[in-house]
Coordinates of C-alpha atoms and ligand atoms in Angstrom, one line a residue:
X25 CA 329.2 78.8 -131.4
X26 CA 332.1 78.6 -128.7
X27 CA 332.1 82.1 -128.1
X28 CA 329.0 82.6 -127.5
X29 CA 327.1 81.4 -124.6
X30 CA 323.5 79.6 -125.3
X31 CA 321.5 82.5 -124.5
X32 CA 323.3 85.3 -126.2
X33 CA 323.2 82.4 -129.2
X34 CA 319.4 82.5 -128.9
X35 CA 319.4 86.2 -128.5
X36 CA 321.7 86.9 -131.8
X37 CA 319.1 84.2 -133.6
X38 CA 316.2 85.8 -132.7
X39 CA 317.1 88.6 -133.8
X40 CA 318.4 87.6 -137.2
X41 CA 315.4 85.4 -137.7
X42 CA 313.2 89.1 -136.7
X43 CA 315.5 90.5 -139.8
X44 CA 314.7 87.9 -142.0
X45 CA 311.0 87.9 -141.6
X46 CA 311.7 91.6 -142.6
X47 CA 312.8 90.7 -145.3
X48 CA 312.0 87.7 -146.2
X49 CA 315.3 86.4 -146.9
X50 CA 317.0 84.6 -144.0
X51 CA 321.0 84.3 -143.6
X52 CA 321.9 80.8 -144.0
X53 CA 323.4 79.9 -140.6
X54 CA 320.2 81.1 -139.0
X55 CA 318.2 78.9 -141.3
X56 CA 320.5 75.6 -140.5
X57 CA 320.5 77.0 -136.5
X58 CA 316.5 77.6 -136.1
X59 CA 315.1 76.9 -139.3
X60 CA 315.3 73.0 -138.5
X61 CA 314.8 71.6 -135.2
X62 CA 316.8 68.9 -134.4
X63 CA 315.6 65.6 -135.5
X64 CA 314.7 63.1 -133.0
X65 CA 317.1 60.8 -133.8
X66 CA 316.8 57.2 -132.5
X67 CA 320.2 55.4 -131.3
X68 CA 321.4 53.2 -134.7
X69 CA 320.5 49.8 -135.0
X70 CA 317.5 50.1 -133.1
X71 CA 314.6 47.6 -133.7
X72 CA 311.5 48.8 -135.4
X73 CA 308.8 45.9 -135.8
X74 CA 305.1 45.0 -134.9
X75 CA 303.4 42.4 -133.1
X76 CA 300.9 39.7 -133.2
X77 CA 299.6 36.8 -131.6
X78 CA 298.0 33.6 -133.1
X79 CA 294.9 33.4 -132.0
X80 CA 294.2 37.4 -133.1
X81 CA 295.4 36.5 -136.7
X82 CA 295.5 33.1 -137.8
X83 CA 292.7 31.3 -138.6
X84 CA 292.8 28.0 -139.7
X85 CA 291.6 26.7 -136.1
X86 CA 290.9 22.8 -137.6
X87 CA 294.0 22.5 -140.2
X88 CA 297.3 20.1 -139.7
X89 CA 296.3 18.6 -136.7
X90 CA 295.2 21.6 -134.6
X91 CA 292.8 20.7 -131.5
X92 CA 290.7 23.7 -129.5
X93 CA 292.4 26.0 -127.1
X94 CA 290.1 27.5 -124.5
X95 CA 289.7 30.3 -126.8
X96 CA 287.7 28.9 -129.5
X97 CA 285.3 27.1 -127.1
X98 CA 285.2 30.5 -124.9
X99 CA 284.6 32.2 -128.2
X100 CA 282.4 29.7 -129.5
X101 CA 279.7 30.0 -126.6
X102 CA 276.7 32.2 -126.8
X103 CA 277.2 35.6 -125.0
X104 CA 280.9 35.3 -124.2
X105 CA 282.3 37.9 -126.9
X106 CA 281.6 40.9 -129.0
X107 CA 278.4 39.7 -131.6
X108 CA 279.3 35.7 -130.8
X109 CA 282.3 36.6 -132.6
X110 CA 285.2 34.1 -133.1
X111 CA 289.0 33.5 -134.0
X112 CA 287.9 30.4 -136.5
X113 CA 288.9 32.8 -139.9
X114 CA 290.6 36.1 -138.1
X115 CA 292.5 37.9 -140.5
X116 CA 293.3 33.9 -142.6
X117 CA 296.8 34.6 -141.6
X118 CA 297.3 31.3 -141.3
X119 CA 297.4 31.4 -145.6
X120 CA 297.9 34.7 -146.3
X121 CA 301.5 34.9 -144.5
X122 CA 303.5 35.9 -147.4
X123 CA 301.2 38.8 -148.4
X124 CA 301.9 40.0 -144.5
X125 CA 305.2 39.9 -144.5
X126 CA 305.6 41.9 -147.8
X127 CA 303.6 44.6 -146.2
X128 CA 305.9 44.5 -142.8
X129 CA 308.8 44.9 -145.4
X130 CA 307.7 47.5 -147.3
X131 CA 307.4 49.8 -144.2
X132 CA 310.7 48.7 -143.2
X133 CA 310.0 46.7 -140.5
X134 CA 313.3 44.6 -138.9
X135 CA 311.3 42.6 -136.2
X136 CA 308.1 41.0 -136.3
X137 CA 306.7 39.9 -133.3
X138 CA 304.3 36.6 -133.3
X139 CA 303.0 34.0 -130.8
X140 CA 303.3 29.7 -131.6
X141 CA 300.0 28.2 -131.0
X142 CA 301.1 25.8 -128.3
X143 CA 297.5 23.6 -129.6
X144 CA 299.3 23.3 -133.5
X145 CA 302.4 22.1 -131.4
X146 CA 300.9 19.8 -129.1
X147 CA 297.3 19.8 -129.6
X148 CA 296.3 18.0 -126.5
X149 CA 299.3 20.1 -124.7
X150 CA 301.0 17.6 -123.8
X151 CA 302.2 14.0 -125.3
X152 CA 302.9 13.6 -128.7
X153 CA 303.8 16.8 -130.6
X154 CA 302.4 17.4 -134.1
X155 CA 305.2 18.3 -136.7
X156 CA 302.3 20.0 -139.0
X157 CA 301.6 22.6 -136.6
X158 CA 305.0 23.2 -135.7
X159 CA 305.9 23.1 -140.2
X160 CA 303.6 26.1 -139.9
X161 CA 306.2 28.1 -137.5
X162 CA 309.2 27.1 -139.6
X163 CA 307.4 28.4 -143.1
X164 CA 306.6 31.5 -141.5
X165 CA 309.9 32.1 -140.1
X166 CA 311.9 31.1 -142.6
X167 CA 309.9 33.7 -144.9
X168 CA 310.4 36.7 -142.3
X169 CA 314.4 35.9 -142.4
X170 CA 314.6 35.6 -146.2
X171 CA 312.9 39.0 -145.8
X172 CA 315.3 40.2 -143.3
X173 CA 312.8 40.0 -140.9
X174 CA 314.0 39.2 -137.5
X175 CA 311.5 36.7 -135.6
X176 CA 310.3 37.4 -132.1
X177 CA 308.5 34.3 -130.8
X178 CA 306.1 34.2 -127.7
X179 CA 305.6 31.0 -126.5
X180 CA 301.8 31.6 -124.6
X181 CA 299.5 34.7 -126.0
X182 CA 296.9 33.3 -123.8
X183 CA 295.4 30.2 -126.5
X184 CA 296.1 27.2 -123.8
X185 CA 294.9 24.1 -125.2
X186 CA 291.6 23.1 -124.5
X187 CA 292.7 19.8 -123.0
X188 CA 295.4 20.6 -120.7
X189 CA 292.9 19.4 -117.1
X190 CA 291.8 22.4 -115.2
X191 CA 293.9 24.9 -117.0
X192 CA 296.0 27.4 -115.0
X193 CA 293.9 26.2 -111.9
X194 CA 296.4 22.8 -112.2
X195 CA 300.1 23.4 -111.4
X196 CA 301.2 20.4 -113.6
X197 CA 300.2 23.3 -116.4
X198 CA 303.2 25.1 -115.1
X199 CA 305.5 22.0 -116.0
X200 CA 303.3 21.3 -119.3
X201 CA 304.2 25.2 -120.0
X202 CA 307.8 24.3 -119.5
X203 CA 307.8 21.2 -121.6
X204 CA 306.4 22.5 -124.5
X205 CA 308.6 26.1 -124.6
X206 CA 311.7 23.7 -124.5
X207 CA 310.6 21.7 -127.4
X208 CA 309.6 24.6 -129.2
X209 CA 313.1 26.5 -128.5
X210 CA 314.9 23.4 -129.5
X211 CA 313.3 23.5 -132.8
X212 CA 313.4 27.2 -133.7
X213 CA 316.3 28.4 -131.9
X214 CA 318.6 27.7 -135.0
X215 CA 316.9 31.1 -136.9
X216 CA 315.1 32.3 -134.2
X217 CA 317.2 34.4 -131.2
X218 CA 314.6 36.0 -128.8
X219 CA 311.7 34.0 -127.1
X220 CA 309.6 35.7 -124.9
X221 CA 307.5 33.5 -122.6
X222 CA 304.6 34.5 -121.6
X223 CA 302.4 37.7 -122.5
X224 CA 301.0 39.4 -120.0
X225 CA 300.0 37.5 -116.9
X226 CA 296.7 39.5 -115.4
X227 CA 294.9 39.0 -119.2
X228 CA 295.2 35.1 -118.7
X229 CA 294.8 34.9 -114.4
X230 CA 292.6 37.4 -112.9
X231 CA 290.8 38.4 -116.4
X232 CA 290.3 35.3 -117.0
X233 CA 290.0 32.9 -113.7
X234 CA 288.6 36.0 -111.5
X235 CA 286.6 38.5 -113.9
X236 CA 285.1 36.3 -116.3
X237 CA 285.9 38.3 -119.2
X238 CA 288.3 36.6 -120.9
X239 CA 288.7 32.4 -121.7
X240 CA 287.7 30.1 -119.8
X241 CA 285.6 32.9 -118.1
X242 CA 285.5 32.0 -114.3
X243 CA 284.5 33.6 -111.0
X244 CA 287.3 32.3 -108.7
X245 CA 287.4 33.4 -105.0
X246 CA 290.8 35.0 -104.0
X247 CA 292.8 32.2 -102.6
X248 CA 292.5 30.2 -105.9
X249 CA 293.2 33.1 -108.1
X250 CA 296.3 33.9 -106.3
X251 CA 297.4 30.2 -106.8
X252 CA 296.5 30.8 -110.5
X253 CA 298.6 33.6 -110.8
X254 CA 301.5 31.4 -109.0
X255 CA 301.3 28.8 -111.4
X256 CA 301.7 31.7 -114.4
X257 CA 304.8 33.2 -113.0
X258 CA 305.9 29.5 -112.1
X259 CA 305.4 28.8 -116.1
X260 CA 307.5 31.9 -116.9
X261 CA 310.2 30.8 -114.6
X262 CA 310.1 27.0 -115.7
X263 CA 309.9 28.2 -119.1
X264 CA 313.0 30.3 -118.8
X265 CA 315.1 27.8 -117.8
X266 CA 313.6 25.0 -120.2
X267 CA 314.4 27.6 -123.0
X268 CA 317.8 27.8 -121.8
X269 CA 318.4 24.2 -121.1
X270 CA 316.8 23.1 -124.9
X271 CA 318.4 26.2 -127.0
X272 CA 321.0 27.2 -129.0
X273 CA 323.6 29.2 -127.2
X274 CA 323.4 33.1 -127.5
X275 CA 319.4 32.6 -127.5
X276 CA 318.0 35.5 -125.4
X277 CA 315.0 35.1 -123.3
X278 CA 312.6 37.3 -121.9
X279 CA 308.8 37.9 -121.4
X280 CA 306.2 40.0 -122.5
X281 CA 304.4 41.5 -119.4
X282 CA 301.7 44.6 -119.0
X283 CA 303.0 45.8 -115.9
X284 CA 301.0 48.4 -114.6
X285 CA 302.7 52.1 -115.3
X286 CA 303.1 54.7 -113.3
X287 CA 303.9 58.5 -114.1
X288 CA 304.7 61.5 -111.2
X289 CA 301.5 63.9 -111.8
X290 CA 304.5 66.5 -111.2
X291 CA 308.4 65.5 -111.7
X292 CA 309.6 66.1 -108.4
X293 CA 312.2 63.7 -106.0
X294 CA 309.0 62.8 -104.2
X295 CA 306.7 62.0 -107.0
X296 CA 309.2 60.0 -108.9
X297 CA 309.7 58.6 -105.7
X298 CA 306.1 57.5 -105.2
X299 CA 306.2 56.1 -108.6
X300 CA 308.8 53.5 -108.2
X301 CA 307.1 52.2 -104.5
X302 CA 303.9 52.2 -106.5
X303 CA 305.6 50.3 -110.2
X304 CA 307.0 47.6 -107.2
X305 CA 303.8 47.2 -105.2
X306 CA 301.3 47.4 -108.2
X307 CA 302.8 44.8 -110.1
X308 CA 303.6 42.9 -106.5
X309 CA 301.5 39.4 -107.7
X310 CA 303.6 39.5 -111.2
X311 CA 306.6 41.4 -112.4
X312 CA 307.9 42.3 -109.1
X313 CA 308.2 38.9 -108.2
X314 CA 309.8 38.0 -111.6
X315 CA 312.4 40.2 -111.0
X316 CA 312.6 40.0 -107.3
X317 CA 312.3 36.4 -106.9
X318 CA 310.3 36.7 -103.9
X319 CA 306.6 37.8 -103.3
X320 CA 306.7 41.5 -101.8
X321 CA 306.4 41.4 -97.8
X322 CA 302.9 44.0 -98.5
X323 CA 301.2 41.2 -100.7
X324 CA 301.8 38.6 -98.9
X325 CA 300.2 40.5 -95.8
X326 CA 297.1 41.9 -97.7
X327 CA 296.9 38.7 -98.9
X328 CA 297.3 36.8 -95.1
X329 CA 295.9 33.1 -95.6
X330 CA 294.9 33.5 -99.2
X331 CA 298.1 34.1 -100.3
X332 CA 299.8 31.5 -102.9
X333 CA 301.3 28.1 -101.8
X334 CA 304.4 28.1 -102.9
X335 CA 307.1 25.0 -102.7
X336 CA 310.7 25.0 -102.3
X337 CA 312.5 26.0 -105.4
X338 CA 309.4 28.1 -107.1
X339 CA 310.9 31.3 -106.2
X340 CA 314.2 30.9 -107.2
X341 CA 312.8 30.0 -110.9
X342 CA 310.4 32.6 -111.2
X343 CA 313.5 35.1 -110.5
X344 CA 315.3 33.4 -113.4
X345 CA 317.3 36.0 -114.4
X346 CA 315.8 37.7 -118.0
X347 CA 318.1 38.6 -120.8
X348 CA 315.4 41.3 -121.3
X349 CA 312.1 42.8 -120.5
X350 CA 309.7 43.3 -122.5
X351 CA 306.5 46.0 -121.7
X352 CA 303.2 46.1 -123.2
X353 CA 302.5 49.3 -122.8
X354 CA 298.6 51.1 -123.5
X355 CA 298.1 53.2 -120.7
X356 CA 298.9 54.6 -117.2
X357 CA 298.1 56.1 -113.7
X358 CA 299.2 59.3 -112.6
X359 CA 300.4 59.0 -109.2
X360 CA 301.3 61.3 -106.4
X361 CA 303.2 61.1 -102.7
X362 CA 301.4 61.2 -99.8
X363 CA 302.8 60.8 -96.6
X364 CA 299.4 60.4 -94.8
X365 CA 298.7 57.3 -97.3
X366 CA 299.9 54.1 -95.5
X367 CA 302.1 52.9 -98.8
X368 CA 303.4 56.8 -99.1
X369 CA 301.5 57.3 -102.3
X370 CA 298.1 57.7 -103.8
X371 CA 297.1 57.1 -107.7
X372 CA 295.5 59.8 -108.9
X373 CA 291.9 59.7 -109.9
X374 CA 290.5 60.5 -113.4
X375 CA 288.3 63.5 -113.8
X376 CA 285.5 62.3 -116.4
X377 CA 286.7 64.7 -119.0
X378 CA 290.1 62.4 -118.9
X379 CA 290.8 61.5 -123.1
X380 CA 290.5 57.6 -123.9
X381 CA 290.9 56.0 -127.6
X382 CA 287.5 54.1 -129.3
X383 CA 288.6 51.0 -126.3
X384 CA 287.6 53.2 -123.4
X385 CA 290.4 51.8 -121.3
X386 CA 293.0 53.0 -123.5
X387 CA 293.4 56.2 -121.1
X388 CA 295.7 58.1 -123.4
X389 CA 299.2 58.6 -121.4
X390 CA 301.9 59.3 -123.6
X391 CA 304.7 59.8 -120.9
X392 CA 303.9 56.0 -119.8
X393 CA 306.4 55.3 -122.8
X394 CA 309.2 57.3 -120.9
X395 CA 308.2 55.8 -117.1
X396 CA 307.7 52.3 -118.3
X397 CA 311.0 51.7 -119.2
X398 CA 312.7 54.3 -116.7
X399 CA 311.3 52.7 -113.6
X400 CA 312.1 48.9 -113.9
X401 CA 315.2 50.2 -114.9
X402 CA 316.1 52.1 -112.2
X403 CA 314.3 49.1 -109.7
X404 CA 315.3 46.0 -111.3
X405 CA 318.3 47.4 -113.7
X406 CA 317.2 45.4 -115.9
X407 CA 319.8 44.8 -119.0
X408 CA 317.5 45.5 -122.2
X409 CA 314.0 46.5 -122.9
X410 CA 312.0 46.1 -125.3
X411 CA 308.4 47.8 -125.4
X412 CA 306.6 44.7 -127.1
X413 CA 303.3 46.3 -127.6
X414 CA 302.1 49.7 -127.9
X415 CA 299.3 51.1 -130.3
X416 CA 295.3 51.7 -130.2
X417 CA 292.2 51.3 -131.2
X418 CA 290.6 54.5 -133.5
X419 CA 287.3 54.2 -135.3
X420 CA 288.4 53.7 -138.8
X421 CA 286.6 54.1 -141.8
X422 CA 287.4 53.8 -145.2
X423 CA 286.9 57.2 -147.1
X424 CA 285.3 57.7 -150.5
X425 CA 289.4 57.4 -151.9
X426 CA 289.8 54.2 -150.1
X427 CA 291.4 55.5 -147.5
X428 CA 291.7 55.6 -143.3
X429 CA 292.7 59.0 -142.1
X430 CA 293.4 57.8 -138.6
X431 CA 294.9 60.7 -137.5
X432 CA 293.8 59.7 -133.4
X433 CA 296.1 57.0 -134.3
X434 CA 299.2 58.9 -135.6
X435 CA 298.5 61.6 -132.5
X436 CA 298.5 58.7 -130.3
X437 CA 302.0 56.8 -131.6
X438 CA 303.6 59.7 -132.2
X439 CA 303.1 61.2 -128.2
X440 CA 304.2 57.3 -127.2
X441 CA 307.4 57.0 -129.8
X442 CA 308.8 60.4 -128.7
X443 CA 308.4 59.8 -124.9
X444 CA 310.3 56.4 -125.8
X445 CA 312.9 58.7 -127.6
X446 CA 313.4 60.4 -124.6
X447 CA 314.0 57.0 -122.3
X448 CA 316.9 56.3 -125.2
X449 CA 318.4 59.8 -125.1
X450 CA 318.9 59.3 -121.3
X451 CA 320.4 56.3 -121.7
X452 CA 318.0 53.6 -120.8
X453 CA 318.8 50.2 -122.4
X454 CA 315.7 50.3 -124.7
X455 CA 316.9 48.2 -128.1
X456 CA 313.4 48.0 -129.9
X457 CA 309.8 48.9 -130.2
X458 CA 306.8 46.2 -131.3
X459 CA 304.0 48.5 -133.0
X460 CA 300.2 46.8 -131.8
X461 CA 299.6 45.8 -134.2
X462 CA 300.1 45.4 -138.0
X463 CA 296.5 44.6 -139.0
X464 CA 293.1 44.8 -137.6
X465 CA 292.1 41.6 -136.1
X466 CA 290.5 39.4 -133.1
X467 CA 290.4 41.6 -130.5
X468 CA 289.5 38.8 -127.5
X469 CA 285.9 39.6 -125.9
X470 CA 285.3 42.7 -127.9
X471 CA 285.9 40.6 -131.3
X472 CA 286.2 42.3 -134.3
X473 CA 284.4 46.1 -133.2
X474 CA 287.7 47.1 -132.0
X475 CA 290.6 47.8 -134.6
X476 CA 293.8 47.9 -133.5
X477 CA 296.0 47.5 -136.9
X478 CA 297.8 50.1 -138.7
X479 CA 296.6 48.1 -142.1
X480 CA 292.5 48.2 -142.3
X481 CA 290.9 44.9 -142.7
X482 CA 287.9 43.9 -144.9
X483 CA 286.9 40.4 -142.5
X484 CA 284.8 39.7 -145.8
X485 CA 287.5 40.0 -148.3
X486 CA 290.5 39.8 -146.5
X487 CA 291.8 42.5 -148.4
X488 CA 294.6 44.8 -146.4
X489 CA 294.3 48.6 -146.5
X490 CA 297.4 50.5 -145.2
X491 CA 295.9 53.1 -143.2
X492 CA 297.8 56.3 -142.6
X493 CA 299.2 55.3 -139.0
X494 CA 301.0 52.9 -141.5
X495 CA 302.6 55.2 -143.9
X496 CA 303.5 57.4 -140.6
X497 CA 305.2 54.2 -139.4
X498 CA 307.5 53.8 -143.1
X499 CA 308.8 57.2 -142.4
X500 CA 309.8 56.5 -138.4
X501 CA 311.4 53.5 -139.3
X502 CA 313.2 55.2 -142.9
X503 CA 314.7 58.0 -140.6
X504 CA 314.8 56.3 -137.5
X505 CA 313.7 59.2 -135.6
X506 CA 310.1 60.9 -134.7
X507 CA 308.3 62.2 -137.3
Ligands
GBH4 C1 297.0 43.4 -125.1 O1 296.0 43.2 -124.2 C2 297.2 42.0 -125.7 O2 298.5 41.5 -125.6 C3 296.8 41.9 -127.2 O3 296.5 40.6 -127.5 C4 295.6 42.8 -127.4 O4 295.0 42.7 -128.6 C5 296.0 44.2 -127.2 O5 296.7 44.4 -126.0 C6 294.9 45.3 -127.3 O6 294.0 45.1 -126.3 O7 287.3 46.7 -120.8 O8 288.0 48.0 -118.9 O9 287.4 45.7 -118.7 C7 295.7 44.4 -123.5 C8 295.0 43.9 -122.2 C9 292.9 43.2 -121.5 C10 293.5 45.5 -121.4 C11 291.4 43.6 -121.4 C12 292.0 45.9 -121.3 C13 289.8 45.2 -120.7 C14 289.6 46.3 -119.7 N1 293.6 44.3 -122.1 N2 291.3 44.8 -120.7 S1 287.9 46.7 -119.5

């Protein structure tokens, strides 16, 4: 092909392949050259897994020494989730461990991705740990290695223990936080080698302490939500640099965070422009901050007296610097420039026709893949990324074969993974992707009527169906490359 320029190239093609339909025998060069489209290749060595989190899966809420986390008295009073439903039996994971983990292998799965219940660890979240709870931790990792499944441990997926006084409302939580990441890094950090800290830091402060919706469901007025959200990026940054202080050398250490996402409606300078102001000031109270170490000047105005109290030395540990980020990543706004708007930018609305998955807030943006990673990149140059959660919830049935045809769920992963392929074809430092999740399971307020697993679950039986998101997944991860 040197002596020929691209177009001519396509040109000559065409016009063979017009030949060949002719005559229904195409020349082989033309076959190899447009028969096949390239293969969207993924760089090698990159880390296909899926994710979890305790409360979502395990079960086994009174066994070895566990005590309550605010999740099973949330989920245990009338009218507070989906049908009264709770986390007590979830998908038994808690037992059925080893069944799991030959299902993650046999798609070919090198990372799994699970949370430590800090209440097995420390069941009254601080004081005396309890080495039955953490037994349960080194069984199940030391099953995912001899598996060749690399662990990915996240120290808080939101189950805080019940005792710990006045939850994230208390900044001594902040320090509890920190003492009971260190002690669980000092203990695992011999097999495991990534710990992120916490996930997601609007689900367990202003879902939780200002909406209502999610454990320990309060109304909080703005100035105590803001200190709230301080003493969750405070735990972060304290539990960075207990991890670091307690852990084996080479341990990385991260977080898991759903930063809000933002795509140009149009890729211009001026839109992409617009979308890095908004990616700093709509994630201003969390990951900006992280990765800033400093509250941005607009917050802290909008804020004006309700902003958080902060003491010397907070920022600089929330800013701790991350071996990597890691994005939870469902959805996204479109947003546009606008010089007339006093931040330079407006987020576009939805029109009501706008496509959603069976959880209506799952606005289906495929391109948030490509900008989640490419923005904070190009803000915060962050080293690696990982995308620690991406997936959705479809209507599954089982078919009269036994089956789930959830082909929403295929369309949906598929848009995501090649948008993602794009981020790694331009270079950006993404090393892994976390599928949400491997099974059907405890879906927080909506309980179980929203399914989120790529293997179907029978809460009666406990029996696993691989759905066909599943067998879509084995392929990606055989050829490492969109399929
Ligand atoms: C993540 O949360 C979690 O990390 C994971 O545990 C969870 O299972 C998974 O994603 C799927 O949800 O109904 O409009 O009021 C996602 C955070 C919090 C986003 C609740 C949607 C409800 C919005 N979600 N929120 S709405």
């Amino acid at each position: 092909m040197t002596k020929l320029t691209r177009r001519r190239f396509a040109q000559t093609a065409a016009a063979t392949a017009a030949t060949a339909f002719a005559t229904a025998s195409l020349p082989k060069f033309a076959l190899a050259q447009i028969g096949k489209p390239a293969e969207l290749k993924f760089p090698p060595g990159f880390l296909w897994g899926c994710a979890t989190a305790s409360y979502q899966v395990e079960g086994a809420v009174n066994e070895d020494g566990r005590k309550p986390s605010i999740w099973d008295t949330f989920s245990h009073t009338a009218g507070k989730t989906h049908d009264g439903n709770t986390g007590d039996v979830a998908d038994d994971f808690y037992h059925l461990y080893k069944e799991d983990i030959q299902t993650l292998k046999g798609l070919g799965c090198k990372g799994f991705r699970l949370s430590v219940a800090w209440s097995r660890v420390f069941p009254d979240g601080t004081g005396q740990p309890n080495p039955k709870g953490l037994d349960f931790y080194n069984r199940l990792i030391d099953e995912l290695r001899a598996n060749g499944i690399e662990p990915y441990v996240t120290m808080f997926h939101w189950d805080l223990p019940q005792a710990i006084p006045n939850g994230w409302q208390s900044r001594d939580t902040s320090k509890a936080f920190a003492d009971y990441a260190g002690y669980v890094a000092k203990h695992l950090s011999d097999r495991v080698h990534h710990f992120f800290t916490t996930n997601e830091f609007v689900c367990f402060t202003d879902l939780s302490y200002k909406i209502g919706q999610f454990a320990p469901g309060l109304k909080l007025g703005d100035a105590e939500v803001n200190q709230v959200r301080h003493h969750a990026i405070l735990a972060h940054g304290l539990g960075v640099q207990a991890i670091r202080a307690n852990a084996k050398s080479g341990t990385k250490v991260g977080i898991a965070e759903n930063a809000n996402v933002y795509m140009p409606i149009i890729e211009t300078k001026e839109h992409i422009e617009a979308t890095r102001k908004a990616t700093r000031i709509g994630n201003a109270p969390f990951l900006t901050p992280v990765m800033e170490g400093k509250y941005p000047d607009e917050y802290l105005q909008r804020e004006g007296a309700n902003a958080p109290k902060v003491e010397p030395g907070d920022m600089k540990a929330i800013g701790s610097p991350l071996d990597f980020v890691g994005l939870n990543v469902y959805t996204a706004d479109y947003v546009r420039a606008d010089a007339s708007s006093p931040l330079g930018y407006e987020i576009e609305k939805r029109p009501t026709s706008y496509p959603h998955m069976a959880s209506p807030w799952i606005n289906i943006a495929p391109e948030s893949l490509y900008w989640a990673i490419r923005n904070p990149s190009d803000i915060w140059k962050a080293k690696e990324f990982y995308i620690t959660e991406n997936g959705c919830s479809s209507d599954d049935v089982i078919n009269a074969a036994g089956q789930v045809e959830d082909t929403d769920r295929v369309m949906y992963l598929r848009n995501h993974v090649t948008q993602m392929h794009r981020a790694a074809t331009e270079g950006y430092p993404i090393k892994g992707y976390f599928l949400w999740s491997l099974l059907d399971n405890f879906e927080w307020a909506d309980g179980y009527s929203k399914r989120f697993g790529i293997c179907y679950v029978d809460f009666k039986t406990q029996k696993r169906t691989p759905k066909q998101s599943a067998e879509w997944y084995r392929e990606v991860i055989k050829r490492n490359a969109v399929v």
